[in-house]
Coordinates of N, CA, C and O in Angstrom, one line a residue:
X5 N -11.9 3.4 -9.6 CA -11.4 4.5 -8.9 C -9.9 4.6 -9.1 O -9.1 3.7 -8.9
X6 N -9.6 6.3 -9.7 CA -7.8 6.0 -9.5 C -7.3 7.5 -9.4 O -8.0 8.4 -9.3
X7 N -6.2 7.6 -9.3 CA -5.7 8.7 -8.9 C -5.7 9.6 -9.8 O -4.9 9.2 -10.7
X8 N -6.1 10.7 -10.1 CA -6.5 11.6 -11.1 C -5.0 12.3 -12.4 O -5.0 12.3 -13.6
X9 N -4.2 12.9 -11.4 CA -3.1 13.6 -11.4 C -1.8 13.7 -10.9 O -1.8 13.6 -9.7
X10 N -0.8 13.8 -11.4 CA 0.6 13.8 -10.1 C 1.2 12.7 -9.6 O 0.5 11.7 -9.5
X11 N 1.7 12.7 -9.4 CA 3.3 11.5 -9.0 C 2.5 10.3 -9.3 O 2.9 9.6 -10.2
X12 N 1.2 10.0 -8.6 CA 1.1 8.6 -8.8 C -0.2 8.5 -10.0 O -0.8 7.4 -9.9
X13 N -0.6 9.1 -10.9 CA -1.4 9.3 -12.2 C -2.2 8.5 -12.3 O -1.5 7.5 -12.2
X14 N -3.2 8.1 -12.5 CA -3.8 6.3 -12.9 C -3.8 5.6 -12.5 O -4.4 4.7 -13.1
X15 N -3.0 5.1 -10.9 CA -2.9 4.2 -10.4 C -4.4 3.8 -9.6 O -5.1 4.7 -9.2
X16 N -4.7 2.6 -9.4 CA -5.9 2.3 -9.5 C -5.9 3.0 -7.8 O -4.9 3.5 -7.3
X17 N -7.0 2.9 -7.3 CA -7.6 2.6 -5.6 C -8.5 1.4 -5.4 O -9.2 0.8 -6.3
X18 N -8.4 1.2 -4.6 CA -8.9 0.2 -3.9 C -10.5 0.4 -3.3 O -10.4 1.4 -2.6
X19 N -11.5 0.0 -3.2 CA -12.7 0.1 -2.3 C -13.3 -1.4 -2.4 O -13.0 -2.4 -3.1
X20 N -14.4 -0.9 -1.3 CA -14.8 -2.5 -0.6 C -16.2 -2.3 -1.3 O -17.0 -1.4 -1.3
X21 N -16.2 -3.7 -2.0 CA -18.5 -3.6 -1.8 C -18.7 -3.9 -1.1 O -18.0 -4.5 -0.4
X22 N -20.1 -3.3 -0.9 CA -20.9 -3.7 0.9 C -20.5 -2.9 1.9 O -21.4 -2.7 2.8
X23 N -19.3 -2.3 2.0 CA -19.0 -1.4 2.9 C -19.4 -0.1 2.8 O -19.3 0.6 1.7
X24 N -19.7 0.2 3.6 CA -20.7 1.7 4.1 C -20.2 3.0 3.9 O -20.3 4.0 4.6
X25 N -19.1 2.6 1.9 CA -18.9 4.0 1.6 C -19.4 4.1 0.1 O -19.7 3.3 -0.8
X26 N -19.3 5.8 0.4 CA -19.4 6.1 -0.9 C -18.4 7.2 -1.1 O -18.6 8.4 -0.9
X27 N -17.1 6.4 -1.8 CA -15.9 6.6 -2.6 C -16.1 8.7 -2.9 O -17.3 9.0 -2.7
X28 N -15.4 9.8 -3.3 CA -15.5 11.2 -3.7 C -15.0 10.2 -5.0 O -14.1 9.3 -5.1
X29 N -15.8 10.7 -6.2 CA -16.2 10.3 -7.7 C -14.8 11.0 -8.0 O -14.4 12.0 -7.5
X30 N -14.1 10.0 -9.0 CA -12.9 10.6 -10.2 C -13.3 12.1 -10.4 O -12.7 13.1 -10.0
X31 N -14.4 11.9 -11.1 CA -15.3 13.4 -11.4 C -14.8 14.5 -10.5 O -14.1 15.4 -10.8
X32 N -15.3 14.4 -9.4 CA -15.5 15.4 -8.0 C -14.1 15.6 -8.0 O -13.6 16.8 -8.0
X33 N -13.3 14.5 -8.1 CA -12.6 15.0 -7.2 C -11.2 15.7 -8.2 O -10.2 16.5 -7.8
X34 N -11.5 15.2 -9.5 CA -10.9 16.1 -10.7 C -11.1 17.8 -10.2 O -10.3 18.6 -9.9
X35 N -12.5 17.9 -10.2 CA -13.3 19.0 -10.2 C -12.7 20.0 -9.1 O -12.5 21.2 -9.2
X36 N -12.4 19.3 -7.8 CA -12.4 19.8 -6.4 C -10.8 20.6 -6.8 O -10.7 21.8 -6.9
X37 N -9.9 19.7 -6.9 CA -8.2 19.6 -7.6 C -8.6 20.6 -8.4 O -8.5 21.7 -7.8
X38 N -9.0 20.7 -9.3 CA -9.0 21.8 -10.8 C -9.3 22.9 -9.6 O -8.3 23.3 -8.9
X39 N -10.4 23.4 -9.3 CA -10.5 24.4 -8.1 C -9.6 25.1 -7.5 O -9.5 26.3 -7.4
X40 N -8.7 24.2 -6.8 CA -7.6 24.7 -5.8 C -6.4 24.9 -6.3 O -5.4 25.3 -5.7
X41 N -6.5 24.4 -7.6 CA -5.1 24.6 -8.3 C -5.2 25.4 -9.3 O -4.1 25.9 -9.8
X42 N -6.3 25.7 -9.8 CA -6.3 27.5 -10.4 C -5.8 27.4 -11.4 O -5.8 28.6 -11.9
X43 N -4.9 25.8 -12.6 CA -4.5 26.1 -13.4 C -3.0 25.8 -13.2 O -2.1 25.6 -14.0
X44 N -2.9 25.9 -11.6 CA -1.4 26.0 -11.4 C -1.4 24.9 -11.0 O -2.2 24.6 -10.1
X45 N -0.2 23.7 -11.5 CA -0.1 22.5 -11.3 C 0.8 21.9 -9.7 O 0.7 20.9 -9.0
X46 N 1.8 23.2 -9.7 CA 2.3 23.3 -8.5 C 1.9 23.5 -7.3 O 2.6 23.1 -6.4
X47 N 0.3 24.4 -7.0 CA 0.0 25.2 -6.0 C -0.3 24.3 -4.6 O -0.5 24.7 -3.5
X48 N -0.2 23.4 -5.0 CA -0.6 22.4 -3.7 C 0.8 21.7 -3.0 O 0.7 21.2 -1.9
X49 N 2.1 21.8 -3.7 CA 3.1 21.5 -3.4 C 3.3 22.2 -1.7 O 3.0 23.4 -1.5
X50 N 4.1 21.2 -0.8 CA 4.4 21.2 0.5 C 2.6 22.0 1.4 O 2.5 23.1 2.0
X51 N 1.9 21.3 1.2 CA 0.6 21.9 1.7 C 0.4 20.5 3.1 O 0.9 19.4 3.1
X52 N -0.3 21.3 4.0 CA -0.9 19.8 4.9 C -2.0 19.8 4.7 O -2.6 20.9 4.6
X53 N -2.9 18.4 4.7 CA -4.3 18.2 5.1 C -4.5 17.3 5.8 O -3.6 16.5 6.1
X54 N -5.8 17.3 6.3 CA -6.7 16.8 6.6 C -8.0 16.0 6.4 O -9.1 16.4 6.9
X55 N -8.0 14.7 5.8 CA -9.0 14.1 5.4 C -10.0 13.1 6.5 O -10.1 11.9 6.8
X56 N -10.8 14.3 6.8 CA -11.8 13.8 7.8 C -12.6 12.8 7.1 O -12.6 12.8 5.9
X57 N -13.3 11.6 7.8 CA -13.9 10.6 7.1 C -13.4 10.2 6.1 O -14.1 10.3 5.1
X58 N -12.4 9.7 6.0 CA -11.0 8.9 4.7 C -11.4 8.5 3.9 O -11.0 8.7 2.8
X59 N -12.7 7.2 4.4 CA -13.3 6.0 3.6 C -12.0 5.4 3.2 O -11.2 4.8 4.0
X60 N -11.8 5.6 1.5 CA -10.7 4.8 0.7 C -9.4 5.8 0.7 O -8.4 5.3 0.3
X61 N -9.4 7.3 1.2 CA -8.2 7.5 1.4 C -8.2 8.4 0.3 O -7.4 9.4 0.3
X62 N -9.3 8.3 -0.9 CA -8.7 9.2 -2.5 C -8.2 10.1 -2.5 O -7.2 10.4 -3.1
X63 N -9.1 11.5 -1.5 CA -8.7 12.6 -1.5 C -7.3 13.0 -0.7 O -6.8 14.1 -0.8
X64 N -6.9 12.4 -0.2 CA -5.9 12.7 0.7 C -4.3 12.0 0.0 O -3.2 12.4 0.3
X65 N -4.7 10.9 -1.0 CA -3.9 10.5 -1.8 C -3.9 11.1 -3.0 O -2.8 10.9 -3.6
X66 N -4.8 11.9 -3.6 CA -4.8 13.2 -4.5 C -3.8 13.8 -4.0 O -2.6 13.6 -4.2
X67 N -4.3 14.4 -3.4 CA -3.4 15.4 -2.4 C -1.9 15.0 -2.6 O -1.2 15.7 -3.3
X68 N -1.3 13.7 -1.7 CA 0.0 13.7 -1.8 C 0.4 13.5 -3.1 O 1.5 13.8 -3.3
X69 N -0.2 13.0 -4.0 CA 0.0 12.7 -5.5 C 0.1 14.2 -6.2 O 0.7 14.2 -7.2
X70 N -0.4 15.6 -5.8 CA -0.1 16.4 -6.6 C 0.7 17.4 -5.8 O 0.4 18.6 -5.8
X71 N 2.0 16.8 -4.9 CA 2.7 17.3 -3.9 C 2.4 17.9 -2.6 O 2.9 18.9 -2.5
X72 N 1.6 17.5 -1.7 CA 1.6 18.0 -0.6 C 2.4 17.1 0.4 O 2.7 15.9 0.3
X73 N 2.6 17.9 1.2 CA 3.8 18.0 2.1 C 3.8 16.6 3.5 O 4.8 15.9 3.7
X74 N 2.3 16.6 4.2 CA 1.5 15.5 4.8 C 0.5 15.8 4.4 O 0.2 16.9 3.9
X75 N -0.3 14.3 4.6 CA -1.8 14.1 4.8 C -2.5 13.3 6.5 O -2.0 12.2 6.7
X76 N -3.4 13.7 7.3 CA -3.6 13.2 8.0 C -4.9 12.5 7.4 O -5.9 13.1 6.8
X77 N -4.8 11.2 7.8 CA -6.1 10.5 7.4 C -6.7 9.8 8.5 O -6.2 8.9 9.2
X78 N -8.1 10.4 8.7 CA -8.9 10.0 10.0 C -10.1 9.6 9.9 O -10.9 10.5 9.6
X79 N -10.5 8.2 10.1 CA -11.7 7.3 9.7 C -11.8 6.3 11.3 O -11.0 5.8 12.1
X80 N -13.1 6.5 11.2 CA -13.6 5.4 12.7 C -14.0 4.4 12.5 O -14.6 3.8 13.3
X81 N -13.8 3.9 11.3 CA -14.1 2.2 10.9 C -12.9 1.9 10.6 O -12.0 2.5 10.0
X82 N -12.9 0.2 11.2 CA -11.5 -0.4 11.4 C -11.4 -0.9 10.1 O -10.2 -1.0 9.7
X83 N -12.5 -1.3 9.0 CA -12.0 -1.8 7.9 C -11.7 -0.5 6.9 O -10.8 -0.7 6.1
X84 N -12.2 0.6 6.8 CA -12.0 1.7 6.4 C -10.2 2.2 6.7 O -9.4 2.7 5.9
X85 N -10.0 2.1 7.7 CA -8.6 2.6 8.3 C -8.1 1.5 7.3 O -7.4 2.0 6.4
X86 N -8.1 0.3 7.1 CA -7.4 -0.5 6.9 C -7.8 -0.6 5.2 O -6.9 -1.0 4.6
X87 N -8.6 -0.3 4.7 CA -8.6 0.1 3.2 C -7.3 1.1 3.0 O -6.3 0.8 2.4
X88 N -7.5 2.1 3.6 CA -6.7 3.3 3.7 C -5.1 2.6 3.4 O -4.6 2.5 2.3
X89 N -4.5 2.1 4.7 CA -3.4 1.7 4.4 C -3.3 0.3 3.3 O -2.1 0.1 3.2
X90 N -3.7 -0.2 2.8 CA -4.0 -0.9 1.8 C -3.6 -0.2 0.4 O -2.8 -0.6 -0.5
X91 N -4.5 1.2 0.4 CA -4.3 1.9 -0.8 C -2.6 3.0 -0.3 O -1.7 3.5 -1.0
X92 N -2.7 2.9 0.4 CA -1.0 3.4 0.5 C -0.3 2.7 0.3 O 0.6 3.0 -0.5
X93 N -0.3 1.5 0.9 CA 0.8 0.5 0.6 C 0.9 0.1 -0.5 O 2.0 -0.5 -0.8
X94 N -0.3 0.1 -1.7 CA -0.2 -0.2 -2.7 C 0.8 0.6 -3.5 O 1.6 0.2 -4.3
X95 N 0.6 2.4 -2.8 CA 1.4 2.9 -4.4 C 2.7 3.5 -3.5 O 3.4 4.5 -3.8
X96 N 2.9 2.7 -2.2 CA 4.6 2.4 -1.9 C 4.4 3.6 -0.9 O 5.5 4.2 -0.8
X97 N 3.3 4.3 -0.2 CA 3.5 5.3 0.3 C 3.7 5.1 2.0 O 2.9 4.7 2.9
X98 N 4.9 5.5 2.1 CA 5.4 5.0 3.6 C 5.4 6.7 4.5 O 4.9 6.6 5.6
X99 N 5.9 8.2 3.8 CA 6.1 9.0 4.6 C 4.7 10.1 4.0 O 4.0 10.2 3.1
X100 N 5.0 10.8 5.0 CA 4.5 12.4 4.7 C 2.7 11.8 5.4 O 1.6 12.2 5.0
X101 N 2.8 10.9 6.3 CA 1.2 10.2 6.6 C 1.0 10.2 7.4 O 1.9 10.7 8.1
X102 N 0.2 10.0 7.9 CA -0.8 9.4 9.8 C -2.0 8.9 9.1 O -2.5 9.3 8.1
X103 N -2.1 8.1 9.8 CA -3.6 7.4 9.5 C -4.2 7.5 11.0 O -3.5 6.9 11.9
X104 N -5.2 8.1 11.5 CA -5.7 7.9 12.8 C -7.0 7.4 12.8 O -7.7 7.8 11.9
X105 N -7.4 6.6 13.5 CA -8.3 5.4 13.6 C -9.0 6.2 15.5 O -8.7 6.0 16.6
X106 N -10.2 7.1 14.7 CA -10.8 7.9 15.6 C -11.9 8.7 14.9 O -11.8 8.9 13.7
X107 N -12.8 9.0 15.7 CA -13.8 9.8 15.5 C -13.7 11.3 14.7 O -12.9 11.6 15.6
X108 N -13.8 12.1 14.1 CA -13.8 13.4 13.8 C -13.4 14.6 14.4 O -12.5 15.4 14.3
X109 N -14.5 14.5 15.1 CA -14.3 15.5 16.4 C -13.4 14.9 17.0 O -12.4 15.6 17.0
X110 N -13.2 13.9 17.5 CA -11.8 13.6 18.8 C -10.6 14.2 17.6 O -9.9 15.2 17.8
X111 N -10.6 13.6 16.8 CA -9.3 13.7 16.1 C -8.7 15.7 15.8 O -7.6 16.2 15.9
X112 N -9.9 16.3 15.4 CA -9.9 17.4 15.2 C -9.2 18.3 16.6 O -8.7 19.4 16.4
X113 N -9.2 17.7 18.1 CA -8.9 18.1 19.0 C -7.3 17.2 19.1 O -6.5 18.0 19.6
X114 N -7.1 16.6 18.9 CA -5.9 15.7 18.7 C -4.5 16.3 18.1 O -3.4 16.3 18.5
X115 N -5.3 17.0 16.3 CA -4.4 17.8 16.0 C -4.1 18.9 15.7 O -4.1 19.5 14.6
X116 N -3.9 19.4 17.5 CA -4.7 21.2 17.5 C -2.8 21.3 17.5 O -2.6 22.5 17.8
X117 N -1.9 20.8 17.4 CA -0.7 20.9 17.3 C -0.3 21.2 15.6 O 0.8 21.9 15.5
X118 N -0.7 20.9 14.9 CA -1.0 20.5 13.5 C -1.0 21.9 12.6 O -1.6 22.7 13.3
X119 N -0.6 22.5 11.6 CA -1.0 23.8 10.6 C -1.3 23.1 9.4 O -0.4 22.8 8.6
X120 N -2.9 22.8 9.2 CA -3.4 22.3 8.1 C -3.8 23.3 7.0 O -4.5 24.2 7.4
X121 N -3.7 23.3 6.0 CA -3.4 24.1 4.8 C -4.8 23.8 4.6 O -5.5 24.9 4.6
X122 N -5.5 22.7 4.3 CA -6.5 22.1 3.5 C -7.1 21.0 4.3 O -6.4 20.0 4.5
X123 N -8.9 21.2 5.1 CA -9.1 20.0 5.9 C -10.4 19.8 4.9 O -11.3 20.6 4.6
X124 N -10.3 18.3 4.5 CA -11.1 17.8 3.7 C -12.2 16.4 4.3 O -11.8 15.2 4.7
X125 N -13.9 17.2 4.4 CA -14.7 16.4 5.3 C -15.7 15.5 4.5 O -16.4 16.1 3.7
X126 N -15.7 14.3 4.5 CA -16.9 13.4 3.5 C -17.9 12.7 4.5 O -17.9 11.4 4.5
X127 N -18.6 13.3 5.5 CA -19.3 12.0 6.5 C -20.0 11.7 5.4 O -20.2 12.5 4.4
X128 N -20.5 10.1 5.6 CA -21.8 10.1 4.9 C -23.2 10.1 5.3 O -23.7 9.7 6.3
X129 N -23.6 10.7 3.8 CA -24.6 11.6 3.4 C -25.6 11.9 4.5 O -26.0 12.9 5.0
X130 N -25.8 10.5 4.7 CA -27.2 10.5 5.7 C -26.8 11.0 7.3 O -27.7 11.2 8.2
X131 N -25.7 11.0 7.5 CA -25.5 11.8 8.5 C -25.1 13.3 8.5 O -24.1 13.9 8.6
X132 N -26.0 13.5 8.5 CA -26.5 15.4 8.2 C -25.9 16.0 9.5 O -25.5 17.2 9.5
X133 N -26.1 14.8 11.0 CA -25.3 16.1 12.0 C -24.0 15.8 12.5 O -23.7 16.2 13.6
X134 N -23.1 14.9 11.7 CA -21.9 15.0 11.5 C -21.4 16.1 10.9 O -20.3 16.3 11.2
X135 N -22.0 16.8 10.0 CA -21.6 17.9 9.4 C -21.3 19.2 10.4 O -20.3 20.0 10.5
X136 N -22.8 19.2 11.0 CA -22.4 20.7 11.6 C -21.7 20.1 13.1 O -21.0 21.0 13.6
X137 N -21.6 19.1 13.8 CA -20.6 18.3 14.7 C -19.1 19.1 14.7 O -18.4 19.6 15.6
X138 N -18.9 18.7 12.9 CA -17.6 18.5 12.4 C -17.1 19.9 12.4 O -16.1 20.3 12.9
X139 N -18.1 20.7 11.6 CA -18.0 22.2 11.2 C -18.0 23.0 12.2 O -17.3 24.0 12.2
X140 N -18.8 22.6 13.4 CA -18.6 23.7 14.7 C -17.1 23.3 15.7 O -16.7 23.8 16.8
X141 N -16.5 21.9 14.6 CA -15.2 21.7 15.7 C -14.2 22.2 14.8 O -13.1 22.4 15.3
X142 N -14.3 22.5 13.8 CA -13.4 23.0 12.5 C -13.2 24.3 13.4 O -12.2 24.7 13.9
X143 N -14.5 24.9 13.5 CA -14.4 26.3 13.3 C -13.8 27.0 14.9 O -13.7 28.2 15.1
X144 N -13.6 26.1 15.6 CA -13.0 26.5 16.9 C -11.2 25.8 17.5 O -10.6 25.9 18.6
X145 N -10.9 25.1 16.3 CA -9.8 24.7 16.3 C -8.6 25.0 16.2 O -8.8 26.1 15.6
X146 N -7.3 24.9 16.3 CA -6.5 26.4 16.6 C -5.4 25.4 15.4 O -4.3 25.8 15.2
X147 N -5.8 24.2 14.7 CA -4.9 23.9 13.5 C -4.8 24.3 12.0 O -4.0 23.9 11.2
X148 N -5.7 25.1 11.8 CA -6.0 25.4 10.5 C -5.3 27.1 10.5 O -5.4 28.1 11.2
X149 N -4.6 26.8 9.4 CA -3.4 27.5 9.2 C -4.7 29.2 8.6 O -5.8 29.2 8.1
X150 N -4.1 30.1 8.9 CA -4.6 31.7 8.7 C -4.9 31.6 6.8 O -3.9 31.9 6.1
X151 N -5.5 31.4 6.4 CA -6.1 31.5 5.0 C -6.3 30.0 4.2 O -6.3 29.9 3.0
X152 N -6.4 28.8 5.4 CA -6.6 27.6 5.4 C -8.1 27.4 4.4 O -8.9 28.3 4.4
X153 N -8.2 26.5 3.8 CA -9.6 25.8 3.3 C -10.3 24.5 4.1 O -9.6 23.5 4.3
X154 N -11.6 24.5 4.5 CA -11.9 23.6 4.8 C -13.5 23.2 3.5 O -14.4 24.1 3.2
X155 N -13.5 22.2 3.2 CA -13.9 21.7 1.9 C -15.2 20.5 2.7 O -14.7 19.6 3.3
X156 N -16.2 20.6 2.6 CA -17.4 19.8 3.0 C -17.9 19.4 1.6 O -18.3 20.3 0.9
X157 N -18.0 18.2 1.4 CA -18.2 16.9 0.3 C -19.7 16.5 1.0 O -19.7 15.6 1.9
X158 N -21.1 17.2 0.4 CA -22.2 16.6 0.7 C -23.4 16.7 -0.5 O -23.3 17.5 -1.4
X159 N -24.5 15.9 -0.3 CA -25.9 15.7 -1.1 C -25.8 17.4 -1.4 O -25.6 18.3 -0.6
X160 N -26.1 17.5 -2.7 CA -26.5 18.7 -3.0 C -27.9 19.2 -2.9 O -28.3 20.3 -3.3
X161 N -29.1 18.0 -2.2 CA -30.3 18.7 -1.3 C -29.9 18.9 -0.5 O -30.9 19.5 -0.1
X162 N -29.1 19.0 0.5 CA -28.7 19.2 1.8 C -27.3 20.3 1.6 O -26.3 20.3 0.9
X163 N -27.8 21.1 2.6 CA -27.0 22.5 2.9 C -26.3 22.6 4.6 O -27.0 23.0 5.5
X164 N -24.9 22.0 4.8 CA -24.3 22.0 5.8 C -24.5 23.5 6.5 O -24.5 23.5 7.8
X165 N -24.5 24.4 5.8 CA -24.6 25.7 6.6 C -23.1 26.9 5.8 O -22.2 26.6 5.1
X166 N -23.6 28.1 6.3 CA -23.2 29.3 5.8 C -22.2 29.4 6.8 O -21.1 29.4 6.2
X167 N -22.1 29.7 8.0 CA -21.2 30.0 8.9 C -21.4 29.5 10.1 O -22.5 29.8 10.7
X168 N -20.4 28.6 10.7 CA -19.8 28.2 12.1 C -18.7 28.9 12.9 O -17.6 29.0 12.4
X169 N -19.2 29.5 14.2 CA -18.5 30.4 14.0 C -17.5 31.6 13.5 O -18.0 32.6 13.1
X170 N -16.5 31.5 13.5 CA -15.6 32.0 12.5 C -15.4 31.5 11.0 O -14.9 32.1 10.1
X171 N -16.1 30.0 11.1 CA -16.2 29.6 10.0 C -17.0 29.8 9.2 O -18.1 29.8 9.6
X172 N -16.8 30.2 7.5 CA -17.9 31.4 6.8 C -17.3 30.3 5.2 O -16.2 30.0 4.7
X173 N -18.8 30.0 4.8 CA -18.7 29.5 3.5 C -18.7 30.7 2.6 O -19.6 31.6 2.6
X174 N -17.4 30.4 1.6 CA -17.4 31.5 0.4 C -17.8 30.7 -1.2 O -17.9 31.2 -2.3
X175 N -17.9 29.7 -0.8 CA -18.1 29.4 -2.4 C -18.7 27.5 -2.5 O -18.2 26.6 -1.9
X176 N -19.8 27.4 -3.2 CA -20.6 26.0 -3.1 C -20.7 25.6 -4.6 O -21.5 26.2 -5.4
X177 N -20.2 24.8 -4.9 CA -20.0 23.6 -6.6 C -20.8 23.0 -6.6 O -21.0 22.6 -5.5
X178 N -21.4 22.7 -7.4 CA -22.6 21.2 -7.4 C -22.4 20.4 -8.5 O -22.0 21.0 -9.6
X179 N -22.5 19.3 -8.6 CA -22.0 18.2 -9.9 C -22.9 17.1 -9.6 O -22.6 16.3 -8.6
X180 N -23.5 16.9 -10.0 CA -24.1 15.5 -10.3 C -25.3 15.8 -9.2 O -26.2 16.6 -9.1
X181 N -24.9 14.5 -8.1 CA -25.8 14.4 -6.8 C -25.2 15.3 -6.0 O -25.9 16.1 -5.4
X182 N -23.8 15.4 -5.7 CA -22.7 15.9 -4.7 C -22.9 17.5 -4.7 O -23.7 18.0 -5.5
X183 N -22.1 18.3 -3.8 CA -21.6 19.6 -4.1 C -20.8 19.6 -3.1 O -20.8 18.8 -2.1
X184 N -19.8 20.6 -3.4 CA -18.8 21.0 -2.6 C -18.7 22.0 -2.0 O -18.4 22.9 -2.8
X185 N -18.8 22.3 -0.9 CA -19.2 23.6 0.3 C -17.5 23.9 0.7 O -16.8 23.0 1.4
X186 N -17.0 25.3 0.2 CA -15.6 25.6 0.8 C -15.8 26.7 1.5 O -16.6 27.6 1.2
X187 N -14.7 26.5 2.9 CA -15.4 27.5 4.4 C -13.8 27.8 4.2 O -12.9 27.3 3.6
X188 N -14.1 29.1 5.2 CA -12.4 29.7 5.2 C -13.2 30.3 7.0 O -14.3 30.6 7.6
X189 N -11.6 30.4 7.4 CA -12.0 31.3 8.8 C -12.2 32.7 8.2 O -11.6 32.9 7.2
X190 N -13.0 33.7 8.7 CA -13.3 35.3 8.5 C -12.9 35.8 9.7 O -13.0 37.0 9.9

């Protein structure tokens, strides 16, 4: 696993065997990046996110690797949190972070102070009602900035849903096993 693009290029990541993840693929998350950047290498510069269920942290360290501004990183496993700062500390990353060591939903209420540009969710797979949990707390949350993305990383048999509240999927990728479900407020 390594960092795809941007400040930190190639630099390896870090993951645990035996631990109860499964990493967003080089692949995906090339794929997800190519998406939101349209071509434009810049477009993510000074952005905030949100990386719900962190695991190893990749997406959220994409992220600041192709300039965003912060990343909040939120995982409820202590060795997970602690992979996380592991892979930060590796490639010297001290600012622009939070690591919160909490649930989804709590956290999502936590940073209703917050204007998240981009909230990026990976429960795993087999937890199917973490998704709509996650998605009905997305969609009533007052941090997600007015033309914000929120990006759901799931089994491409399984369909998180079309619309939570205000929240309305416009567009679903599929690759491999994965797809990627992006919700916008309407």
């Amino acid at each position: 696993m390594r960092v795809i693009a941007g400040r930190y290029r190639s630099r390896p990541l870090n993951s645990m065997p035996g631990l109860d993840l499964r990493p967003t693929s080089d692949r995906l998350r090339e794929t997800l990046f190519n998406v939101l950047t349209a071509g434009n290498p810049s477009a993510l510069e000074g952005t905030v996110w949100v990386d719900l269920f962190a695991g190893t942290g990749a997406v959220g360290i994409e992220a600041l690797s192709r300039g965003a501004a912060m990343v909040y990183f939120v995982e409820s496993s202590v060795k997970a949190v602690e992979l996380v700062q592991k892979n930060l500390k590796s490639l010297k990353i001290t600012a622009s972070v939070e690591v919160l060591k909490r649930d989804a939903v709590g956290a999502i209420g936590a940073l209703k102070k917050e204007n998240a540009d981009f909230v990026f969710m990976d429960p795993p797979y087999r937890m199917e009602e973490a998704y709509k949990q996650t998605l009905e707390a997305l969609a009533g949350c007052s941090f997600l900035k007015q033309g914000g993305v929120v990006i759901a990383e799931h089994d491409k048999r399984f369909d998180p849903g079309e619309k939570f509240g205000q929240l309305q999927r416009f567009r679903k990728l599929e690759q491999g096993d994965s797809a990627l479900s992006f919700y916008k407020i309407t």
